[in-house]
PDB file of C-alpha atoms and ligand atoms in Angstrom:
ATOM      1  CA  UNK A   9       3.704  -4.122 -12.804  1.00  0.00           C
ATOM      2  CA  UNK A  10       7.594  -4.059 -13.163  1.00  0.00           C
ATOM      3  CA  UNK A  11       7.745  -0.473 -12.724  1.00  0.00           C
ATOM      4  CA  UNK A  12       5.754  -0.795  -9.749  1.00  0.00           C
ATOM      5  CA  UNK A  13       7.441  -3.230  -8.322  1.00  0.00           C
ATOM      6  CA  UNK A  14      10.724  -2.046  -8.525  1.00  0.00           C
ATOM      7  CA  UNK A  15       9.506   1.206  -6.817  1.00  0.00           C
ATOM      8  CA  UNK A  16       8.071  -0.338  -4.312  1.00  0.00           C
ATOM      9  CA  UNK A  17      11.517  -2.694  -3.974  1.00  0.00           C
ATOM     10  CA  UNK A  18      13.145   0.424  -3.792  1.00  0.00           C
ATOM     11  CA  UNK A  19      10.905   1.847  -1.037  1.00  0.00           C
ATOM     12  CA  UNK A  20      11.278  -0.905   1.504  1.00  0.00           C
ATOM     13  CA  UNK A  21      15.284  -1.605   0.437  1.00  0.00           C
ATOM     14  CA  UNK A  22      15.755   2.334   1.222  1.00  0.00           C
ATOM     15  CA  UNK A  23      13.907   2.211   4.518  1.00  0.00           C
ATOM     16  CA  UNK A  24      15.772  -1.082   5.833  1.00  0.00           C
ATOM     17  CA  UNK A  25      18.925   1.183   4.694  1.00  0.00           C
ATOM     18  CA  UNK A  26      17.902   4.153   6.943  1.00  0.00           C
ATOM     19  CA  UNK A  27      16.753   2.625   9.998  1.00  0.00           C
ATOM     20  CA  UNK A  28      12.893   1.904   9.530  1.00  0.00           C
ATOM     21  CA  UNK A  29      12.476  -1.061  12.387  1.00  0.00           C
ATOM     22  CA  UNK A  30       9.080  -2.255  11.109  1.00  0.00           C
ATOM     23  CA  UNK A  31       7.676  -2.369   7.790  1.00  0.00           C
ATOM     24  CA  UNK A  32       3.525  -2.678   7.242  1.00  0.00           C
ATOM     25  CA  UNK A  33       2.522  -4.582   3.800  1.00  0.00           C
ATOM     26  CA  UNK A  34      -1.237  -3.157   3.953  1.00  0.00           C
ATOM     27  CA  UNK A  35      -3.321  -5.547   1.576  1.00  0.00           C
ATOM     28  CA  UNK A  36      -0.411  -7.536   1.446  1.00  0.00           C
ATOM     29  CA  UNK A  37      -1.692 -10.601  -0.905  1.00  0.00           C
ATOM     30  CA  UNK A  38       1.416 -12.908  -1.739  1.00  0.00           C
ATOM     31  CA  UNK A  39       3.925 -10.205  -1.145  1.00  0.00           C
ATOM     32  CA  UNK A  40       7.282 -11.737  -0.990  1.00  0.00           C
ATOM     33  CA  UNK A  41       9.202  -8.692   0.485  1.00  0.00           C
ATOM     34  CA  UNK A  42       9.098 -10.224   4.261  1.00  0.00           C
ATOM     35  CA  UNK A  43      11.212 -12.839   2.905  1.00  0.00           C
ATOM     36  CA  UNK A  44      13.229 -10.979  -0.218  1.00  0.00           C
ATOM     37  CA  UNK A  45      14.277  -7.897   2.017  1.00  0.00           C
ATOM     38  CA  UNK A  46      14.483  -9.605   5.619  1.00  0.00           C
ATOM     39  CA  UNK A  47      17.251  -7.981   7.973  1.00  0.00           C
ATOM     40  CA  UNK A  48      18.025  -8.409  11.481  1.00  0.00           C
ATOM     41  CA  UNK A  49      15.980  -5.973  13.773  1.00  0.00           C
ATOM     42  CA  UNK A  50      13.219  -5.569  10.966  1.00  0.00           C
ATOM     43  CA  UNK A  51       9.715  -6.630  11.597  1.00  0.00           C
ATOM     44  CA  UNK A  52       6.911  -7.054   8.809  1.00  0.00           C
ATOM     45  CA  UNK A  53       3.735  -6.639   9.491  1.00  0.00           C
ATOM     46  CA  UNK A  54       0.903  -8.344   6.540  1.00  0.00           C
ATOM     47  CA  UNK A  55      -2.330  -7.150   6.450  1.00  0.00           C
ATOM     48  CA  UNK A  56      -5.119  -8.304   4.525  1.00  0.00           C
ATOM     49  CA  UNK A  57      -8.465 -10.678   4.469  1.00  0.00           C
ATOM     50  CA  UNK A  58      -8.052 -13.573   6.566  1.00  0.00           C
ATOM     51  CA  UNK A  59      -9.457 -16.163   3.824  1.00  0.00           C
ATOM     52  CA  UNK A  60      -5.926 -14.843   2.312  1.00  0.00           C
ATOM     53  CA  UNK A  61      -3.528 -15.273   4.686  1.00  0.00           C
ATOM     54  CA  UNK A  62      -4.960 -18.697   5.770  1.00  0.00           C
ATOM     55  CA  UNK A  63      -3.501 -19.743   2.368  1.00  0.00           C
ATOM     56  CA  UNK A  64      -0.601 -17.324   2.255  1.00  0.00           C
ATOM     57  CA  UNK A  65       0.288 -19.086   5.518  1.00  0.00           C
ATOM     58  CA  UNK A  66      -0.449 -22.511   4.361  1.00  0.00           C
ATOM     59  CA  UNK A  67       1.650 -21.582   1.382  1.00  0.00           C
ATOM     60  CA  UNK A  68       4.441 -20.756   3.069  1.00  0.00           C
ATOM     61  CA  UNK A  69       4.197 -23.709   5.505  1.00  0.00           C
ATOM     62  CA  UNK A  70       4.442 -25.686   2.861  1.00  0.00           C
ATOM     63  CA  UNK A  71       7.585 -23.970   1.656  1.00  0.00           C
ATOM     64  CA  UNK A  72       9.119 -24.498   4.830  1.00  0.00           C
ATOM     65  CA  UNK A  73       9.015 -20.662   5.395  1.00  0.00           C
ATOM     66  CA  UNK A  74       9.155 -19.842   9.460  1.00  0.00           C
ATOM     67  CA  UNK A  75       6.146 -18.289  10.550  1.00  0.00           C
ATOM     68  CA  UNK A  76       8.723 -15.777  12.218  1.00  0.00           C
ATOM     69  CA  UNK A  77       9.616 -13.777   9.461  1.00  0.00           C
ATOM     70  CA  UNK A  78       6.642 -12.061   9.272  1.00  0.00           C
ATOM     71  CA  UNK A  79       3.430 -11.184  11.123  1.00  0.00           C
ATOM     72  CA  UNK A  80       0.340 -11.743   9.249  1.00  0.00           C
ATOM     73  CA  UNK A  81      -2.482  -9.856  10.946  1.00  0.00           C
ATOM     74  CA  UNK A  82      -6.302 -10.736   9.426  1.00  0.00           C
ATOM     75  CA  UNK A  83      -8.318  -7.290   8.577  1.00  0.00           C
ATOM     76  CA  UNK A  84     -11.203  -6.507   6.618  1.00  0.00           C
ATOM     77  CA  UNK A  85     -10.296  -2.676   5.724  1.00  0.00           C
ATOM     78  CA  UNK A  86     -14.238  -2.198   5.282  1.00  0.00           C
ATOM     79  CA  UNK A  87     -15.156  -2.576   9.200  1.00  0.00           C
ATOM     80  CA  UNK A  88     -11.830  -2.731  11.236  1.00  0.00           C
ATOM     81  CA  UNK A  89      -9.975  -0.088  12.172  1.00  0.00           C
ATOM     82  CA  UNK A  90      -6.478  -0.457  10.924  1.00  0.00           C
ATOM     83  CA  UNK A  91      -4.916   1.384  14.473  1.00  0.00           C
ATOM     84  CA  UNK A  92      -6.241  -1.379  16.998  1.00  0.00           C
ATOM     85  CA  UNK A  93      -5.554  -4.067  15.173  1.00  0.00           C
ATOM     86  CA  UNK A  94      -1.515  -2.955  14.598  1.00  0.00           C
ATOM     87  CA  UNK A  95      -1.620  -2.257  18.328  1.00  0.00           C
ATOM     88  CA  UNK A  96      -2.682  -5.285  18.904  1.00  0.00           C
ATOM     89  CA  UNK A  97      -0.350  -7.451  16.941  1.00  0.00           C
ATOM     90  CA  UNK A  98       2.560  -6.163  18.286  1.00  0.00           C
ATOM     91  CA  UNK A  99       3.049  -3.421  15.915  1.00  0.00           C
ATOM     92  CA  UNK A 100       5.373  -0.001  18.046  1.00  0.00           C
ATOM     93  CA  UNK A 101       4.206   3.230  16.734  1.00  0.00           C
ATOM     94  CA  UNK A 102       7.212   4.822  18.444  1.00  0.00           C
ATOM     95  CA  UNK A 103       9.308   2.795  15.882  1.00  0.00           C
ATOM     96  CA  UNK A 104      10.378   3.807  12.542  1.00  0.00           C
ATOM     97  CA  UNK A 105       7.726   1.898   9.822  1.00  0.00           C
ATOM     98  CA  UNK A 106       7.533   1.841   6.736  1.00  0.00           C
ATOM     99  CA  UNK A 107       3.963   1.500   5.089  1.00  0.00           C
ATOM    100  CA  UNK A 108       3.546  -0.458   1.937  1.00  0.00           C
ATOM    101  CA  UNK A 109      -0.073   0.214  -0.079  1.00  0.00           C
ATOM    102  CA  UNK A 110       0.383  -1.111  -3.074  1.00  0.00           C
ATOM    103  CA  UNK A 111      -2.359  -1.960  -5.901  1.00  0.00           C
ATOM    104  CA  UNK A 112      -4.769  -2.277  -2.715  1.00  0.00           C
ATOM    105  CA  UNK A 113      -6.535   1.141  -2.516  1.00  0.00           C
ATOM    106  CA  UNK A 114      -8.142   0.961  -5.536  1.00  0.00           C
ATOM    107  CA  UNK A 115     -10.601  -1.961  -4.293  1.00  0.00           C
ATOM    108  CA  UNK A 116     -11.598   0.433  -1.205  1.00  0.00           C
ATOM    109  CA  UNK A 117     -14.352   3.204  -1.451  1.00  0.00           C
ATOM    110  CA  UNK A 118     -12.916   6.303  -1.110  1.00  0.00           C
ATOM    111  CA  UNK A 119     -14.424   6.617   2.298  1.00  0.00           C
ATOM    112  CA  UNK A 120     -12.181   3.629   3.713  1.00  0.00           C
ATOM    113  CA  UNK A 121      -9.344   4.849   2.138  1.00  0.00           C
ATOM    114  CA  UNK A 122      -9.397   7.881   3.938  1.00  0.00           C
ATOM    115  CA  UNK A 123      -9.851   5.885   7.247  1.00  0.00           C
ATOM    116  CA  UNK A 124      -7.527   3.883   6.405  1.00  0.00           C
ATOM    117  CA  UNK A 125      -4.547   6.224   5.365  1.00  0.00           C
ATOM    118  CA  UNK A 126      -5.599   8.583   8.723  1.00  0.00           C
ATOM    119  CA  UNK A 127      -5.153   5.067  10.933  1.00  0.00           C
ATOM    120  CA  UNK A 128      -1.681   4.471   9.501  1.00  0.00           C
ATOM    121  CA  UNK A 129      -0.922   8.010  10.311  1.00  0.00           C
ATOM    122  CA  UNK A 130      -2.097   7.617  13.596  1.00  0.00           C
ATOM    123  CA  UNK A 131       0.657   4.761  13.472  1.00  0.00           C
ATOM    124  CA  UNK A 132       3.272   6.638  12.360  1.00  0.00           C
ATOM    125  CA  UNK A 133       6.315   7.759  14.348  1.00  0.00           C
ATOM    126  CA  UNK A 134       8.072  11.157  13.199  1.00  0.00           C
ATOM    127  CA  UNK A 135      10.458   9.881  10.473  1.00  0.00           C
ATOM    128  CA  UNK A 136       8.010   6.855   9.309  1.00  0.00           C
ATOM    129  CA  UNK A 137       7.339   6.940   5.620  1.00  0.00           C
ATOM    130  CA  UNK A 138       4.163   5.755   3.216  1.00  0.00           C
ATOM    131  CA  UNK A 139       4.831   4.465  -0.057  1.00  0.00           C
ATOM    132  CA  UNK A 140       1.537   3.734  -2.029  1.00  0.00           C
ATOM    133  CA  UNK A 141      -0.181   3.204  -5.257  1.00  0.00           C
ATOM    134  CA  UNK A 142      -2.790   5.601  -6.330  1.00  0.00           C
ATOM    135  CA  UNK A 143      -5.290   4.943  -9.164  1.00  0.00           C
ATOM    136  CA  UNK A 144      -5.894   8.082 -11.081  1.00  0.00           C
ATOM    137  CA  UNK A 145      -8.449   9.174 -13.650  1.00  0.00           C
ATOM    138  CA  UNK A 146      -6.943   9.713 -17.137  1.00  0.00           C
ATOM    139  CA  UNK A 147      -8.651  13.216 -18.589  1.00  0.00           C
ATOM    140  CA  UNK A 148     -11.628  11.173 -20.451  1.00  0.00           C
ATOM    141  CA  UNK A 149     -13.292  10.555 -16.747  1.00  0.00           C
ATOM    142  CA  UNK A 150     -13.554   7.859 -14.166  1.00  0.00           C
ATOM    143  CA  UNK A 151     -16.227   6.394 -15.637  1.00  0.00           C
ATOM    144  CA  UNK A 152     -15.077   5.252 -18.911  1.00  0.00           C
ATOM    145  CA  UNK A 153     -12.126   4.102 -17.428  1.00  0.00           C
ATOM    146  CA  UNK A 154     -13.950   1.793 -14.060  1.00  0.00           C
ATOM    147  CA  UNK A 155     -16.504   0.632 -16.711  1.00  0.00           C
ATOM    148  CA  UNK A 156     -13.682  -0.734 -19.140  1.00  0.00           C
ATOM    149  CA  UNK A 157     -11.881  -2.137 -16.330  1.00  0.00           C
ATOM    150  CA  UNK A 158     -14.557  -3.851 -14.667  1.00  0.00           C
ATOM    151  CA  UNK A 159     -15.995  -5.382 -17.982  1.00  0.00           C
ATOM    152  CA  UNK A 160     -12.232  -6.864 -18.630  1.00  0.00           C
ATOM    153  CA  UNK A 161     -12.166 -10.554 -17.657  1.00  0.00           C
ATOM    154  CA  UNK A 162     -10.260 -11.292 -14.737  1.00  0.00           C
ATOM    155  CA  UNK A 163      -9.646  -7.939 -13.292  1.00  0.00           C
ATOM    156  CA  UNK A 164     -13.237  -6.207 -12.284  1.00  0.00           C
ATOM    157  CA  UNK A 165     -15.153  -9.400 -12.406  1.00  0.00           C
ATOM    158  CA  UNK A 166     -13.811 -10.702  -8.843  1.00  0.00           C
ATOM    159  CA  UNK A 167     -12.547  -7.218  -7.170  1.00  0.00           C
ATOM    160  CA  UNK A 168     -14.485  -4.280  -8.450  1.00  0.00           C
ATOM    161  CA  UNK A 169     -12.540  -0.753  -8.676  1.00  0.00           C
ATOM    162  CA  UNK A 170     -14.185   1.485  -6.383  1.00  0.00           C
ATOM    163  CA  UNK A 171     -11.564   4.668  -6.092  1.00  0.00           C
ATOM    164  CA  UNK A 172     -10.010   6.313  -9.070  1.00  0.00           C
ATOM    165  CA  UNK A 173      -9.435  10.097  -9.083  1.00  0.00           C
ATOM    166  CA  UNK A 174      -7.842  12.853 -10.427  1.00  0.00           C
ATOM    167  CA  UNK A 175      -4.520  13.132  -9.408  1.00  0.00           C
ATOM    168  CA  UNK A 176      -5.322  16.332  -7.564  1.00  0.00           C
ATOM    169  CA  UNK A 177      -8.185  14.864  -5.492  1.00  0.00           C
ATOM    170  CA  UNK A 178      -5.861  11.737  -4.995  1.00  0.00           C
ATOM    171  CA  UNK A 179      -3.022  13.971  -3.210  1.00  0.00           C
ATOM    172  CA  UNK A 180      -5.285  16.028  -1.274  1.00  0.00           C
ATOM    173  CA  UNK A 181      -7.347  13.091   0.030  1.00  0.00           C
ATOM    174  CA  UNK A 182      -3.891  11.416   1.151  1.00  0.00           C
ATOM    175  CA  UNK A 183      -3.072  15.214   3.094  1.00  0.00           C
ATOM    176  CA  UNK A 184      -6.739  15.204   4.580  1.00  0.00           C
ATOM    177  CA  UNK A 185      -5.550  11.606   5.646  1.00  0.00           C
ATOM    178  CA  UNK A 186      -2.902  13.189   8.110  1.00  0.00           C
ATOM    179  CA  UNK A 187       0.147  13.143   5.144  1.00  0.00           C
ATOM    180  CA  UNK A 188       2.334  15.600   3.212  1.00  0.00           C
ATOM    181  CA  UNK A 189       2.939  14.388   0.159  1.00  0.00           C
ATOM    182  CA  UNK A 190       6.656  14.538  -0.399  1.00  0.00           C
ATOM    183  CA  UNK A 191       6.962  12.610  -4.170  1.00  0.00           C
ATOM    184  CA  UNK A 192       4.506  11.424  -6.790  1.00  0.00           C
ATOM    185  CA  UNK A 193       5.745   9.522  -9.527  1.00  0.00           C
ATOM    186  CA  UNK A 194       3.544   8.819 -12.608  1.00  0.00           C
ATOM    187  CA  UNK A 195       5.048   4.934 -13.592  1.00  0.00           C
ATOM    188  CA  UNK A 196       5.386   6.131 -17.837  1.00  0.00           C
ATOM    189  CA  UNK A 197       8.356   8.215 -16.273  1.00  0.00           C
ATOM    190  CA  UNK A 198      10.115   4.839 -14.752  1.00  0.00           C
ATOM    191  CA  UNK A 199       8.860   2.689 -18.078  1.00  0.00           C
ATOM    192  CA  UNK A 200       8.474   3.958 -21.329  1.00  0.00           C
ATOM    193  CA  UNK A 201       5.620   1.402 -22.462  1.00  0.00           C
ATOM    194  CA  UNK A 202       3.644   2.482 -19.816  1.00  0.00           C
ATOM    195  CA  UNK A 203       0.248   4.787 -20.764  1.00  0.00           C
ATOM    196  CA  UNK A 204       0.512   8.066 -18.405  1.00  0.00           C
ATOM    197  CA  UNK A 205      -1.898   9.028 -15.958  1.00  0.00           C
ATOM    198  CA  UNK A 206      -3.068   6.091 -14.701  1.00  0.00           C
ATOM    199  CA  UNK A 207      -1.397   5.793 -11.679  1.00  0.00           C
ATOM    200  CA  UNK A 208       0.240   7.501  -9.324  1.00  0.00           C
ATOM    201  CA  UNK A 209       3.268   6.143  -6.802  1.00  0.00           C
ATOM    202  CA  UNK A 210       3.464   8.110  -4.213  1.00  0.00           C
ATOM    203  CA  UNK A 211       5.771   8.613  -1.200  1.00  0.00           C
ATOM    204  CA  UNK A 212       4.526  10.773   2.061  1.00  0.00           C
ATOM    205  CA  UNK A 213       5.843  11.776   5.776  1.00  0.00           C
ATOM    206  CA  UNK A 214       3.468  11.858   8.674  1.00  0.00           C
ATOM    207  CA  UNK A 215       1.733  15.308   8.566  1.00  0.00           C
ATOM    208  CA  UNK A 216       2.951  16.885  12.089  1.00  0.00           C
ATOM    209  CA  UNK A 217       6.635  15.766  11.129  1.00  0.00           C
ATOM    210  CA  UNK A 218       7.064  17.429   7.984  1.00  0.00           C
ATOM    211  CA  UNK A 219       8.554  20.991   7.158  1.00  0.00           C
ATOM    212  CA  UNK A 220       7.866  22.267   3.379  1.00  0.00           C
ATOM    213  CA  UNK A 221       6.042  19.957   1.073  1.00  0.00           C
ATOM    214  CA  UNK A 222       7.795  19.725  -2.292  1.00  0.00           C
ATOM    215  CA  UNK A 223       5.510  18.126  -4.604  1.00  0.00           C
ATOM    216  CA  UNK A 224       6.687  17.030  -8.374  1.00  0.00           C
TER     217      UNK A 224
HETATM  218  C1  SAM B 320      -4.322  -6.771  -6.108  1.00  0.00           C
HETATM  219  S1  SAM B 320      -3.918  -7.402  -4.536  1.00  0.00           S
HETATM  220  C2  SAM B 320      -2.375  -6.573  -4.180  1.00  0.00           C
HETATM  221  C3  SAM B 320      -1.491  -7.431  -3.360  1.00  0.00           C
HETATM  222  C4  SAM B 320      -0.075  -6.859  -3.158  1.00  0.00           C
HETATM  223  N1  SAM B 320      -0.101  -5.621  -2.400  1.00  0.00           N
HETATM  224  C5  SAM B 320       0.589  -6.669  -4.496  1.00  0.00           C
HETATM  225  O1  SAM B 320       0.693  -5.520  -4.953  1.00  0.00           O
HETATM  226  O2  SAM B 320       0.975  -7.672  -5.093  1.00  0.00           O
HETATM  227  C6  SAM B 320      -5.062  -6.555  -3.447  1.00  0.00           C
HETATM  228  C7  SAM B 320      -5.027  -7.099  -2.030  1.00  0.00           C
HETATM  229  O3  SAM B 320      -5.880  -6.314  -1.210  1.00  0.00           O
HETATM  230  C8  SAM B 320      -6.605  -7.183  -0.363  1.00  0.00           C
HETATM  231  N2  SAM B 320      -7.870  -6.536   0.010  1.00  0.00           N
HETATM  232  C9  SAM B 320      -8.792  -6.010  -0.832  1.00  0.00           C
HETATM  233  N3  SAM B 320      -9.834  -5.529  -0.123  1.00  0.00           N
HETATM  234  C10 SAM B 320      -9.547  -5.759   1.193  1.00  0.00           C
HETATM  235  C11 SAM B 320     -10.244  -5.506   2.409  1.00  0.00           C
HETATM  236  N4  SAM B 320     -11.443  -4.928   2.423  1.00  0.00           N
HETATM  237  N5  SAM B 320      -9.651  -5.874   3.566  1.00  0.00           N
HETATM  238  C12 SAM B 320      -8.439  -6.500   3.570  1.00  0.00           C
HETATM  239  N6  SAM B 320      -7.734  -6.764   2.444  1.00  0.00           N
HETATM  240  C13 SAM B 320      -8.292  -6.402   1.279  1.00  0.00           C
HETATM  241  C14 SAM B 320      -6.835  -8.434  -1.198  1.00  0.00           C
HETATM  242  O4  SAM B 320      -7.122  -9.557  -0.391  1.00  0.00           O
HETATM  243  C15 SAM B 320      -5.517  -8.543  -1.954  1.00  0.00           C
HETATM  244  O5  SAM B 320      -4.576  -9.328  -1.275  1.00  0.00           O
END
C-alpha cells in the first residue's frame, strides 16, 4: 500500500505539473488526493457507489471540507456507462485528465473492466494519461491465489476478487480497451518487502495519440 500510494501520488502530482486540467479518481473510496493535491484550474472528478459517497460526503461535511473541491459523481461500474455519466457531471473530454484506477479493478469482472477502461478512453483528450492498478496472477494460477484471498478475513469476505491475470493478458486487455501501454511497474521494484508479481502499476496514453509503445 505505500508503494502504491506513492505511485499513484506521483501520478496525479506529475499531471497537475504538466497541465492535466481535470483529474478522474475512478472507484475513488476515501481518496484524499482532491484535497492533498488541489491547485487552481484543477478539477476532480470521484467516482464510485453512491452508498459511498453519501458518507464520503457526510464525512467531509463534517470536516468542514467545501463540497467544491471535488465532484463526486454516484456510479455502479456494473450497469452505467462510465462516458455519460462524466458528460454529464461536467466532466470536458477536450481537457487534459488524468485517470486514477487504483485497487478498484480487481472487484470488476473482466468484462466491465474492459467497458470501463474503453469509456475512459472515449474520455480522453490526446495528451490525457491513465494511471492504474492491475491485479496479476503469480505463476502458481489465479485460482490459488482468488481462493486464498477470498477465504482471508476482511478482504474477500465483503468485496470478492473477480479479475486477476497474467500480466500479459492484463496489458493486452488495457490495449483492446483503446490504450498503449507506455510503463508497467511491478511494486517489489519500488519496495523491497514487497512479493513480485502480484500487481502491476501501470501508466497508458489514449490509443489514437500515441506513436511507439515502449513497454518495460
Ligand atoms: C479498495 S477500494 C479503493 C479505493 C481507492 N481507490 C483507494 O485505492 O484507496 C475499491 C473502491 O471501488 C468501489 N467500487 C467497487 N465496485 C464498484 C462498482 N461496481 N461501482 C462503483 N464503485 C465500485 C468501492 O466502493 C471502493 O470505494
Amino acid at each position: 500500500l505505500a508503494a502504491r500510494t506513492r505511485f499513484f501520488d506521483d501520478q496525479v502530482i506529475a499531471a497537475v505539473a504538466n497541465g492535466a486540467g481535470q483529474v478522474v479518481v475512478v472507484g475513488a473510496g476515501y481518496d484524499d488526493r482532491a484535497l492533498r493535491f488541489r491547485s487552481p484550474g484543477v478539477r476532480y472528478f470521484e467516482l464510485d457507489h453512491p452508498a459511498t459517497q453519501a458518507d464520503k460526503a457526510r464525512r467531509l461535511r463534517s470536516m468542514g471540507v467545501s463540497a467544491a473541491e471535488m465532484v463526486l459523481t454516484p456510479i455502479d461500474f456494473r450497469y452505467d456507462a462510465v462516458g455519460p455519466v462524466l458528460a454529464g457531471c461536467g466532466h470536458d473530454p477536450a481537457t487534459r485528465s488524468l485517470f486514477v484506477v487504483e485497487g478498484v479493478l480487481v472487484y470488476l469482472d473482466q468484462g466491465t473492466v474492459l467497458r470501463l477502461l474503453a469509456g475512459l478512453a472515449g474520455r480522453a483528450s490526446a495528451h490525457s494519461r491513465l494511471a492504474a492498478s492491475l491485479a496479476t496472477q503469480r505463476p502458481r494460477g489465479s485460482m490459488v491465489l482468488t481462493g486464498g484471498a477470498n477465504a482471508r478475513p476482511g478482504t474477500g469476505r465483503n468485496e470478492l476478487w473477480r479479475t486477476v491475470l497474467p500480466a500479459d493478458a492484463y496489458l493486452g486487455l488495457v490495449e483492446r480497451a483503446g490504450w498503449e501501454v507506455g510503463s508497467a511497474v511491478d511494486p517489489a521494484q519500488l519496495d523491497p518487502a514487497v512479493v513480485p508479481g502480484g500487481s502491476l502499476f501501470i501508466t497508458a496514453y489514449p490509443a489514437r495519440a500515441q506513436p511507439a509503445r515502449s513497454r518495460p
